[in-house]
C-alpha cells in the first residue's frame, strides 16, 4: 500500500510553482493534499480538516523565534509530522530540526524525498518507534551542526548561536564550553547559553588551582552524569549545591573537548533534574565536543599567527637600516655603522668598492633607474645581499639622488644614496605566516595531504630560497620513508629509502629534529647534490606519533641555523595538525555516508549511486534489489530491539560476504536493505538474489543459546528497462518486493520475465 494513501497533507507555501509541484507528487502517491499560500489560511483550513502532515515553506518560518514551529502545532491540529521546504544552498538543517521541524525537504524536490517524509509519518504513528525516530532526527541534526561548527574558525562569534541550537536539540537547560586557560590552572568560560552569569562566575572562581585536576577527573569518568543535589565525593563537582539549585541545575553531563592528545577544556550540558536527562543523547554531546575541539585547534593556531604577525611588525619597525653613498658610477664613498654590521666588514674596507659587489644578484639592481630618481625615494626593490661569511640576506632597498657642494667652490657633485634594510627574518616570517594561513585554510576545507606537501615544498624553495626540500612519510609497514613532494636542485628524483639510512632516517628513528651544519662530517649523509653544505630534518607527528619528515638542504650561501630549525619545526607541527584534522574530517564524512547501526552505506549514498547510473558510459545495465526481512517485527517484539539490531548486523555480514567488492550494499529504511549490481542481465540478477535469499534462509541466526530462523523477500528492478532515475527504479523494485511478499516471503520476484 502506498505511504500516502489515506494521509491528509497540508502544503503551506506562497511560491505557487513549488506548491503545485509538491501537490502533484502527493497526488501521484495517492495522498489527500491541499495547498494554501499563508499560515493564516493553513490555520483556518486545519480547523475543519486537521492534517496529519504539514509542509511549511522555510520562508514562512521566522528566523528570530525558536519556538514558533512548536507553538504553531496545536493551531494546526497537532499534525504527526511537520516538514520544511528549504533551498539546498540556504538550508540550516540543524537549526530547523532543533526548532521542532521533523524533516527538511531540499529543493528541487524528488518523489523519493516526499516518500521519505510520508514514511516518517508512518513510522511515528507506531508508538514503539517514535522515540527511536526522535533520537535519530536529533543525531542527524547534531552531525549537521558539527559540520557547521568547523566553520567557526572564520566566525567565532557564532559559537553561542551554535550552542543554542544544541541546547534545543538536547532539551537542556544550558550548555557551556570551558577552556583550560593556557599557562594557568583554571577554567574560563568561552561560550555559555541558558546558564546564569552568577553560576558561571562561581565555577570560574572555584576552578582556580584545580582546573587540570578537574579535567583529569572528567577524562576518568565521562560516562556518568554529574548530580548536584545531595552529598557527593565526585571530583568533578566544583559548585556549591545551593548555587546550582539557585541556577536551576540538578544534573550535568561533562565531556572533554580534546583533539588527539591535546585537551582544550570541557563541554558541559546542564539539566534541571535527572528526569530531563536522556542517556541516548550522550553521543550528541560527544559529536559536538569533537567538532568544538577541531574548531578550537584552528582558532588557537590563528591566534598564534596573529601574535606572530604583530611581533613581526614590531621587529620591522625597529630594525636598523644600512646607508650607502655612491657616485653615479656605483662606487661607494661613505657607509654607516649599520651597513658595516650588515656586511661584517669595516667601513674603511667598503669605501672604494663597487656597490654591486655587495649583492648576490647584481644584475637585478635597477641602477639606471636609481640614478634618474629625484630626491624622493624610489620604489622598494628586494635584493639578495652578501652578509657576513657569505651568508645570503634578503634586503629591501630604496634609492634617491643627493646633490652635495664640491670643494673650493667647484660644482656640486651628484651622489646616489641607497638604503639597505635587512628583511631576512620578517621575509621568512611573512612567508611562514602566508604558508601557515594557507595550511589553516586547507584544515578548514578538509584539504588533501599531497596538496599541503606540495605547497610547503614550493614556498620553502621559491619564497625562502632553500636549495632543496623533501617531504616524506612512513610507509604502512613503518620500515621505509617515501617521498611525497620534493623541489630544488635535483627535481623529480624518485625517493624511497629504509629508515636505517640517511640523516632523515636517523631523525625518524630517534624521534627528534636534527640540524647538521656540515654534512661532509656526518657519516649518515647520503650525497645527492655536491653543492649541499647544511641539512636539517624536522619530524612530522600525528596524534603524537612520528609519521614523516620535512628535510631542508642548503648550499654555502645559506648555512642553516636555529632560526631555520624553528621555522621547520613550526611547519612540521602544522602539517601534523592538518593530518589530524583531515582524519577527523574524513571520519565525519564517513559518518555522513554510513548507516550508524550497520556500518554499510546509507540511503543518501544509495540515491547518489542510482543517480550516477544514467550518466556512466561504462554501465550498460544494472539491477536494484530491495530486500525486506520477513516477520522481522516478531523478532523485535519477542527479543527486543537490541537483539533485532544484532540480527540485522549478522544479515548484513552474510549478504556482504556474497557480493562483489564493487557491488553496493546499503540500508534503505528500517529493516529494508538495497543492493545495486552493475552490468548484469536479469538472469544473473535472479541468480545473485536467490543466492542472497538462501544465505539468510539456510542458516538460523544466533542469539545466546537460541537460534532465530529468518528469511528475506527480494524485489528486483532492472536499469534501464524499468527506469533510469532513482524514483523510477525504487518504485519498480518496491513493487516487485511486494510481489515476493504476496508469494509468502522467502522469495525473489521481478516484474520482468525477460529482457
XYZ file of C-alpha atoms in Angstrom, residues 18-722:
705
model
C 6.767 24.963 -5.806
C 3.447 24.365 -4.040
C 1.806 22.933 -7.173
C 4.830 20.691 -7.861
C 4.623 19.174 -4.374
C 0.846 18.734 -4.633
C 1.320 16.895 -7.939
C 3.817 14.486 -6.340
C 1.449 13.828 -3.440
C -1.424 13.197 -5.855
C 0.689 10.622 -7.714
C 1.451 8.933 -4.414
C -2.271 8.660 -3.639
C -2.496 11.150 -0.792
C -5.165 13.724 0.021
C -3.303 17.038 -0.292
C -4.356 20.692 0.000
C -2.249 23.753 -0.728
C -2.521 27.239 0.775
C -0.331 30.329 0.495
C -0.273 31.675 4.076
C -0.091 30.427 7.646
C -3.431 32.097 8.437
C -5.097 30.120 5.620
C -3.473 26.943 6.958
C -4.862 27.528 10.468
C -8.344 28.167 9.059
C -8.235 25.021 6.912
C -6.936 22.875 9.790
C -9.841 23.928 11.982
C -12.215 21.947 9.733
C -9.830 19.368 8.226
C -6.976 18.585 10.661
C -3.978 17.354 8.634
C -1.662 14.505 9.562
C 1.312 16.052 7.755
C 2.081 19.771 7.330
C 4.814 21.003 4.951
C 5.894 24.620 5.616
C 7.924 26.749 3.240
C 11.022 27.804 5.211
C 10.488 31.391 4.025
C 7.373 31.497 6.260
C 9.249 30.423 9.427
C 10.576 33.421 11.458
C 14.351 33.390 11.987
C 14.192 35.017 15.415
C 11.545 32.810 17.075
C 12.965 29.399 18.025
C 9.659 28.105 19.445
C 7.445 29.240 16.584
C 7.027 25.808 14.971
C 6.124 24.112 18.257
C 3.659 26.882 19.142
C 2.006 26.513 15.725
C 1.408 22.747 16.041
C -1.747 22.924 18.253
C -3.278 25.549 15.953
C -2.794 23.142 13.030
C -4.440 20.245 14.851
C -1.232 18.665 16.201
C -0.060 17.013 12.960
C 2.036 13.862 13.261
C 4.839 15.288 11.099
C 5.880 18.875 10.316
C 8.276 19.204 7.374
C 10.117 22.208 5.966
C 10.802 23.098 2.328
C 14.266 24.674 2.050
C 16.570 25.592 -0.815
C 19.644 23.358 -0.727
C 22.128 26.257 -0.710
C 20.437 28.129 2.179
C 19.060 25.356 4.399
C 20.014 25.306 8.092
C 19.085 21.682 8.809
C 20.313 21.542 12.401
C 18.601 24.787 13.431
C 15.303 23.842 11.748
C 15.188 20.421 13.401
C 16.066 21.966 16.755
C 13.149 24.382 16.269
C 10.720 21.467 16.007
C 10.737 20.501 12.320
C 10.733 16.706 11.888
C 12.292 16.607 8.408
C 13.802 19.015 5.865
C 12.974 18.563 2.174
C 15.580 20.032 -0.130
C 14.627 21.956 -3.270
C 14.435 20.759 -6.034
C 12.069 18.115 -4.733
C 12.134 14.451 -5.740
C 9.492 11.821 -5.261
C 11.914 9.880 -3.038
C 12.198 12.889 -0.682
C 8.405 13.089 -0.349
C 8.171 9.328 0.227
C 10.756 9.716 2.986
C 8.586 12.364 4.666
C 5.492 10.175 4.404
C 7.495 7.199 5.666
C 8.439 9.246 8.714
C 4.741 9.940 9.329
C 4.005 6.236 9.112
C 6.900 5.409 11.474
C 5.844 7.993 14.048
C 2.349 6.518 14.199
C 3.960 3.383 15.627
C 4.456 4.311 19.285
C 7.277 1.801 19.747
C 9.392 3.550 17.116
C 8.572 7.158 17.922
C 11.370 7.687 20.448
C 13.870 5.918 18.197
C 12.920 8.202 15.300
C 13.147 11.268 17.516
C 16.640 10.304 18.628
C 17.691 9.588 15.035
C 16.430 13.025 13.972
C 18.388 14.704 16.726
C 21.564 12.762 15.917
C 21.290 13.739 12.251
C 20.783 17.356 13.272
C 23.787 17.381 15.618
C 26.011 15.865 12.915
C 24.973 18.697 10.610
C 25.640 21.165 13.427
C 29.098 19.633 13.982
C 29.999 20.331 10.354
C 28.809 23.929 10.795
C 30.883 24.327 13.993
C 34.047 23.661 11.956
C 33.388 26.942 10.134
C 33.526 28.863 13.439
C 37.265 29.331 12.845
C 36.133 32.057 10.435
C 33.298 33.415 12.638
C 33.969 32.504 16.303
C 31.255 34.919 17.474
C 28.680 32.453 16.117
C 29.686 29.808 18.668
C 26.949 30.942 21.041
C 24.327 30.570 18.298
C 25.515 27.020 17.610
C 25.332 26.151 21.315
C 21.773 27.476 21.478
C 20.795 25.130 18.631
C 22.446 22.242 20.503
C 20.631 23.222 23.714
C 17.261 22.991 21.979
C 18.181 19.659 20.374
C 19.087 18.221 23.775
C 16.141 19.840 25.616
C 18.746 21.020 28.102
C 18.658 23.969 30.481
C 22.004 25.248 29.232
C 25.414 24.498 27.702
C 28.872 25.872 28.439
C 32.291 25.489 26.849
C 35.063 25.798 29.454
C 38.651 26.310 28.318
C 41.651 25.206 30.336
C 43.388 28.590 30.364
C 46.827 28.372 28.738
C 49.567 28.662 31.347
C 47.027 28.776 34.208
C 45.467 26.024 36.282
C 41.864 27.209 35.998
C 38.777 27.085 33.767
C 37.481 30.051 31.790
C 34.093 30.185 30.049
C 34.444 30.536 26.273
C 30.718 30.452 25.446
C 27.612 29.915 27.590
C 23.876 29.659 26.832
C 20.995 29.205 29.279
C 23.182 29.364 32.423
C 23.066 32.365 34.836
C 26.153 34.607 34.998
C 26.402 34.042 38.745
C 26.812 30.297 38.248
C 29.473 30.863 35.550
C 31.485 33.206 37.787
C 31.119 30.718 40.663
C 32.609 27.883 38.591
C 35.464 30.077 37.309
C 36.365 31.177 40.834
C 36.162 27.653 42.275
C 38.323 26.232 39.449
C 41.381 28.355 40.274
C 44.222 25.958 41.064
C 42.015 22.932 40.261
C 41.463 23.197 36.500
C 43.871 20.421 35.487
C 42.653 18.076 38.206
C 39.044 18.675 37.167
C 39.833 17.880 33.526
C 41.617 14.681 34.580
C 38.611 13.692 36.702
C 36.306 14.193 33.716
C 38.581 12.092 31.490
C 38.455 9.298 34.069
C 34.672 9.448 34.412
C 32.954 10.951 31.382
C 30.228 8.322 31.064
C 28.207 9.049 34.216
C 26.200 12.249 34.677
C 27.195 14.620 37.485
C 24.492 15.190 40.108
C 24.490 18.492 42.001
C 21.943 17.525 44.649
C 22.866 15.870 47.934
C 26.277 14.980 49.336
C 28.829 13.741 46.839
C 32.551 12.961 46.655
C 32.541 13.310 42.873
C 35.774 15.184 41.992
C 34.011 16.790 39.040
C 31.622 18.793 41.214
C 33.030 22.272 41.776
C 29.898 24.198 42.658
C 28.036 24.579 45.904
C 24.728 22.629 45.770
C 22.958 25.822 46.822
C 24.445 27.789 43.921
C 23.478 25.056 41.464
C 19.962 24.900 42.913
C 19.586 28.672 42.569
C 20.675 28.362 38.921
C 18.023 25.648 38.396
C 20.659 22.978 37.680
C 20.299 19.490 39.092
C 22.377 17.346 36.748
C 25.061 17.724 34.056
C 26.991 15.683 31.543
C 30.613 16.754 31.056
C 32.690 15.769 28.011
C 36.383 16.590 27.467
C 36.997 18.779 24.412
C 40.064 17.005 23.081
C 41.920 16.814 19.773
C 44.360 13.906 19.685
C 46.397 14.100 22.890
C 45.546 17.778 23.483
C 42.673 18.621 25.860
C 41.406 22.162 25.376
C 38.730 22.116 28.050
C 35.259 20.769 28.767
C 31.746 20.812 27.286
C 29.042 20.840 29.980
C 25.364 20.139 29.264
C 23.130 21.214 32.176
C 19.665 19.801 33.004
C 17.068 20.874 35.522
C 16.826 17.412 37.058
C 17.515 13.767 36.285
C 14.166 13.330 34.520
C 15.272 15.742 31.806
C 18.408 13.703 31.013
C 18.290 11.159 28.186
C 21.212 8.640 28.192
C 20.639 8.160 24.450
C 21.579 11.813 23.964
C 25.094 11.269 25.326
C 26.568 10.619 21.812
C 25.176 14.010 20.751
C 27.443 15.723 23.269
C 30.397 13.595 22.138
C 29.939 14.597 18.479
C 29.633 18.278 19.389
C 32.718 18.139 21.644
C 34.790 16.574 18.859
C 33.757 19.309 16.417
C 34.483 22.001 19.028
C 37.968 20.556 19.574
C 38.768 20.728 15.852
C 37.467 24.300 15.665
C 39.409 25.353 18.779
C 42.619 23.844 17.408
C 42.332 26.003 14.322
C 41.241 29.067 16.339
C 44.321 28.760 18.568
C 46.511 28.433 15.518
C 45.028 31.609 14.085
C 45.546 33.446 17.377
C 49.192 32.407 17.446
C 49.564 33.529 13.856
C 48.117 36.937 14.756
C 50.571 37.300 17.657
C 53.454 36.269 15.415
C 52.387 38.788 12.806
C 52.293 41.578 15.427
C 55.763 40.652 16.659
C 56.955 40.683 13.070
C 55.599 44.201 12.518
C 57.261 45.487 15.663
C 60.510 43.885 14.573
C 60.356 45.533 11.144
C 59.580 48.986 12.569
C 62.548 48.905 14.966
C 65.069 47.277 12.646
C 68.315 49.253 11.923
C 68.929 50.290 8.307
C 72.206 50.432 6.380
C 73.011 53.528 4.299
C 75.481 53.725 1.381
C 76.534 56.870 -0.502
C 77.788 56.146 -4.052
C 78.861 58.218 -7.001
C 76.931 57.937 -10.226
C 79.197 55.105 -11.348
C 78.273 52.988 -8.362
C 81.470 53.333 -6.319
C 80.982 53.515 -2.547
C 82.109 56.755 -0.849
C 80.508 56.514 2.599
C 78.696 53.874 4.701
C 77.095 53.985 8.129
C 77.723 51.655 11.065
C 74.602 49.597 10.307
C 75.967 48.813 6.842
C 79.184 47.536 8.407
C 77.098 45.268 10.609
C 75.129 44.012 7.589
C 78.283 43.099 5.642
C 80.520 42.076 8.525
C 83.202 44.411 7.118
C 84.684 47.690 8.348
C 83.642 50.995 6.801
C 87.229 51.539 5.558
C 87.231 48.263 3.610
C 83.907 49.094 1.960
C 84.846 52.583 0.695
C 86.045 52.446 -2.908
C 84.394 49.106 -3.730
C 81.542 48.731 -6.228
C 78.064 48.716 -4.721
C 77.197 45.763 -6.968
C 79.792 43.611 -5.163
C 77.589 43.634 -2.042
C 74.714 41.806 -3.734
C 74.405 38.166 -4.793
C 72.225 39.107 -7.773
C 73.847 42.350 -9.087
C 72.036 42.088 -12.412
C 68.767 42.714 -10.555
C 69.921 46.163 -9.286
C 67.919 48.856 -11.161
C 70.948 51.155 -11.293
C 69.867 53.297 -14.228
C 66.506 53.947 -12.583
C 68.214 54.786 -9.293
C 70.493 57.346 -10.950
C 67.475 59.009 -12.559
C 65.297 59.405 -9.483
C 64.834 62.758 -7.765
C 65.278 63.377 -4.055
C 62.061 61.427 -3.463
C 62.977 57.809 -2.579
C 62.438 55.204 -5.286
C 60.116 52.246 -5.054
C 61.328 49.397 -2.879
C 63.337 46.629 -4.546
C 64.038 43.274 -2.873
C 67.591 42.044 -3.493
C 69.742 39.227 -2.125
C 72.620 40.678 -0.113
C 76.026 39.170 0.717
C 76.101 39.134 4.528
C 78.832 38.142 6.991
C 80.684 34.987 5.974
C 78.923 34.901 2.610
C 75.521 34.277 4.183
C 72.652 35.351 1.987
C 70.412 38.095 3.366
C 67.144 39.307 1.894
C 67.120 43.110 1.780
C 64.656 45.856 0.890
C 66.455 48.667 -0.960
C 65.484 52.227 -1.895
C 67.485 54.970 -3.572
C 67.403 58.734 -4.066
C 69.847 61.285 -5.538
C 71.641 63.916 -3.473
C 73.493 66.999 -4.668
C 76.412 67.915 -2.374
C 78.648 71.021 -2.710
C 82.116 70.469 -4.185
C 85.447 71.569 -2.718
C 86.767 75.147 -3.101
C 83.743 76.412 -4.950
C 83.638 73.642 -7.557
C 80.352 72.495 -9.000
C 78.059 70.362 -6.787
C 78.504 66.608 -7.038
C 75.608 64.212 -7.531
C 75.511 61.126 -5.358
C 73.129 58.190 -5.093
C 72.061 57.324 -1.545
C 70.963 53.709 -1.140
C 69.245 52.439 1.994
C 69.546 48.714 2.668
C 67.176 47.113 5.173
C 67.737 43.530 6.251
C 64.340 41.867 5.953
C 65.601 38.287 6.070
C 63.767 37.422 9.298
C 60.495 39.250 8.561
C 60.660 37.994 4.960
C 60.903 34.469 6.306
C 58.197 35.162 8.883
C 55.940 36.692 6.270
C 56.270 33.612 4.090
C 55.757 31.424 7.139
C 52.587 33.339 8.025
C 51.301 33.027 4.469
C 52.153 29.333 4.438
C 50.531 28.658 7.807
C 47.480 30.681 6.757
C 47.096 28.565 3.630
C 47.586 25.396 5.675
C 44.855 26.628 8.031
C 42.554 27.091 5.051
C 43.293 23.525 3.998
C 42.382 22.395 7.536
C 39.073 24.267 7.403
C 38.265 22.794 3.982
C 39.475 19.289 4.815
C 42.316 19.623 2.282
C 44.422 16.897 0.695
C 47.797 15.968 2.252
C 49.576 15.884 -1.122
C 48.367 19.418 -1.843
C 49.732 20.556 1.527
C 53.108 18.860 0.999
C 53.470 20.356 -2.478
C 52.524 23.796 -1.127
C 55.208 23.584 1.570
C 57.897 22.461 -0.886
C 57.044 25.256 -3.350
C 57.028 28.011 -0.701
C 60.248 26.908 1.003
C 62.230 26.709 -2.224
C 60.580 29.618 -4.059
C 59.835 32.103 -1.285
C 62.650 31.314 1.162
C 65.316 30.161 -1.271
C 66.270 26.807 0.238
C 68.233 24.774 -2.276
C 66.359 21.502 -1.774
C 63.213 20.496 0.158
C 61.840 16.969 0.554
C 58.740 15.855 2.449
C 58.399 12.130 3.086
C 56.075 9.944 5.108
C 56.348 6.488 6.621
C 55.108 3.592 4.522
C 52.326 1.467 6.069
C 54.874 -1.157 7.178
C 56.795 1.517 9.109
C 60.085 0.372 7.568
C 60.593 2.957 4.813
C 60.285 6.651 4.108
C 58.569 7.526 0.844
C 58.826 10.860 -0.971
C 55.555 12.822 -1.085
C 56.855 16.104 -2.512
C 60.273 17.492 -3.401
C 61.654 20.594 -5.074
C 65.036 22.145 -5.609
C 68.359 21.374 -7.164
C 67.566 17.826 -8.390
C 63.826 17.765 -9.122
C 61.683 14.675 -9.711
C 64.140 12.235 -8.145
C 62.182 9.165 -7.091
C 62.951 8.507 -3.434
C 62.111 5.603 -1.173
C 64.602 4.588 1.442
C 64.694 2.484 4.608
C 64.588 4.332 7.917
C 68.005 2.911 8.849
C 69.663 5.141 6.198
C 70.454 8.834 5.936
C 70.080 11.774 8.316
C 66.311 11.712 7.785
C 66.146 8.054 8.823
C 68.149 8.809 11.968
C 65.832 11.688 12.908
C 62.784 9.459 12.497
C 64.274 6.563 14.446
C 65.282 8.865 17.304
C 62.026 10.853 17.032
C 63.801 14.228 17.233
C 64.782 17.077 14.955
C 68.362 17.217 13.655
C 70.477 20.142 12.392
C 73.746 19.258 10.639
C 75.851 22.338 9.890
C 78.429 20.419 7.787
C 77.017 17.358 6.055
C 80.523 16.251 4.981
C 81.332 15.452 8.586
C 78.201 13.347 9.165
C 78.599 9.603 8.462
C 74.862 9.180 7.740
C 74.783 11.805 4.968
C 73.878 10.471 1.506
C 75.193 12.812 -1.184
C 72.791 13.709 -3.968
C 73.878 17.270 -4.745
C 77.604 18.135 -4.302
C 76.744 21.790 -3.554
C 74.873 20.922 -0.348
C 76.592 22.031 2.877
C 73.840 22.078 5.572
C 70.859 19.863 6.250
C 68.073 19.848 8.807
C 65.266 17.391 9.485
C 62.056 18.173 11.391
C 59.853 15.230 12.431
C 56.153 15.392 11.467
C 53.923 13.870 14.145
C 50.250 12.944 14.027
C 48.392 12.084 17.226
C 51.770 12.235 18.989
C 53.424 9.601 16.754
C 56.192 10.280 14.174
C 54.718 9.799 10.698
C 57.113 11.649 8.382
C 59.886 14.213 7.943
C 60.478 17.666 6.482
C 64.024 17.748 5.072
C 65.758 21.035 4.065
C 69.191 21.250 2.430
C 71.165 24.410 1.518
C 74.471 25.466 -0.059
C 77.267 27.647 1.346
C 75.320 30.908 0.826
C 72.615 29.826 3.239
C 74.074 27.938 6.233
C 71.257 26.631 8.355
C 70.869 27.746 11.966
C 68.436 27.561 14.886
C 66.031 30.040 13.214
C 65.696 27.742 10.217
C 65.129 24.833 12.574
C 62.417 26.756 14.449
C 60.692 27.509 11.142
C 60.874 23.873 10.007
C 59.567 22.566 13.333
C 56.688 25.061 13.235
C 55.723 23.901 9.751
C 56.018 20.250 10.837
C 53.683 20.898 13.775
C 51.073 22.439 11.488
C 51.402 19.632 8.944
C 50.701 17.236 11.809
C 47.679 19.338 12.766
C 46.495 19.193 9.161
C 46.846 15.396 9.113
C 44.899 15.169 12.394
C 42.170 17.459 11.063
C 41.980 15.554 7.759
C 41.489 12.329 9.681
C 38.731 13.951 11.764
C 37.021 15.384 8.659
C 37.230 12.024 6.899
C 35.543 10.414 9.907
C 32.755 12.999 9.763
C 32.312 12.461 6.024
C 32.233 8.701 6.570
C 29.572 9.125 9.271
C 27.503 11.273 6.891
C 27.549 8.464 4.284
C 27.333 5.451 6.579
C 24.403 3.907 8.395
C 25.383 4.083 12.094
C 23.641 0.827 13.075
C 25.110 -1.496 10.406
C 28.194 0.303 9.116
C 27.124 -0.019 5.465
C 26.193 2.762 3.030
C 23.120 4.823 3.900
C 20.146 5.952 1.818
C 21.964 9.081 0.628
C 24.756 7.007 -0.935
C 22.190 4.671 -2.497
C 20.363 7.555 -4.198
C 23.641 9.052 -5.455
C 24.688 5.651 -6.805
C 21.392 5.172 -8.657
C 21.541 8.735 -9.989
C 25.008 8.100 -11.457
C 23.943 5.065 -13.491
C 22.360 7.062 -16.327
C 25.435 9.246 -16.858
C 28.055 6.483 -16.698
C 29.136 5.242 -20.165
C 30.689 2.154 -18.568
C 27.321 0.957 -17.245
C 25.017 -0.696 -19.800
C 22.668 -2.470 -17.384
C 22.187 -2.664 -13.640
C 19.984 -4.425 -11.126
C 18.468 -2.897 -7.989
C 17.391 -5.281 -5.187
C 15.082 -4.129 -2.413
C 15.364 -6.617 0.462
C 12.840 -6.839 3.283
C 13.276 -9.197 6.237
C 10.188 -11.344 6.668
C 8.493 -11.147 10.066
C 11.380 -9.130 11.475
C 8.913 -7.263 13.690
C 8.271 -10.521 15.531
C 11.988 -10.775 16.412
C 11.937 -7.219 17.771
C 8.703 -7.813 19.697
C 9.834 -11.116 21.215
C 13.504 -10.401 21.932
C 13.758 -6.594 21.921
C 15.322 -4.061 19.582
C 18.872 -4.732 20.760
C 18.607 -8.334 19.603
C 16.917 -7.154 16.410
C 19.830 -4.801 15.735
C 22.318 -7.646 16.352
C 20.443 -9.917 13.924
C 20.337 -7.118 11.352
C 24.120 -6.789 11.610
C 24.512 -10.562 11.063
C 22.264 -10.375 7.987
C 24.367 -7.533 6.587
C 27.582 -9.521 7.086
C 26.144 -12.560 5.301
C 24.889 -10.515 2.371
C 28.170 -8.599 2.061
C 30.104 -11.878 2.002
C 28.153 -12.959 -1.095
C 28.674 -9.766 -3.129
C 31.488 -8.479 -5.305
C 33.754 -5.700 -3.978
C 32.234 -3.137 -6.378
C 28.604 -4.102 -5.621
C 26.763 -1.633 -3.364
C 25.005 -2.804 -0.185
C 23.037 -0.030 1.543
C 20.399 0.419 4.228
C 17.290 1.827 2.556
C 14.954 2.341 5.520
C 14.128 0.492 8.766
C 14.752 -3.203 8.139
C 14.896 -2.757 4.339
C 18.238 -3.139 2.570
C 19.216 -2.417 -1.021
C 21.803 -3.914 -3.384
C 22.971 -2.463 -6.709
C 24.753 -4.698 -9.244
C 26.212 -3.061 -12.328
C 26.498 -4.660 -15.791
C 24.375 -7.738 -15.087
C 21.384 -9.103 -17.003
C 18.119 -10.322 -15.499
C 19.232 -13.941 -15.376
C 22.431 -13.111 -13.446
C 20.494 -10.786 -11.153
C 17.998 -13.539 -10.313
C 20.845 -15.955 -9.533
C 22.562 -13.480 -7.205
C 19.277 -12.579 -5.496
C 18.435 -16.238 -4.910
C 21.936 -16.832 -3.510
C 21.372 -13.976 -1.070
C 17.964 -15.412 -0.150
C 19.480 -18.828 0.567
C 22.383 -17.482 2.625
C 19.832 -15.954 5.001
C 17.243 -18.746 4.994
C 19.568 -21.797 5.150
C 21.202 -20.995 8.481
C 19.379 -19.561 11.509
C 20.868 -16.626 13.380
C 22.330 -16.994 16.846
C 21.312 -15.122 19.974
C 22.845 -16.652 23.049
C 21.704 -20.267 23.063
C 18.711 -19.508 20.847
C 18.615 -19.988 17.071
C 16.409 -17.497 15.251
C 15.216 -18.538 11.772
C 14.832 -15.631 9.350
C 14.016 -15.198 5.669
C 14.029 -12.314 3.242
C 11.910 -11.159 0.310
C 13.763 -9.650 -2.646
C 12.270 -7.386 -5.323
C 14.327 -6.726 -8.484
C 14.210 -3.711 -10.830
C 16.400 -3.532 -13.960
C 18.117 -0.427 -15.307
C 17.372 0.981 -17.862
C 14.404 -1.267 -18.731
C 12.249 -0.331 -15.744
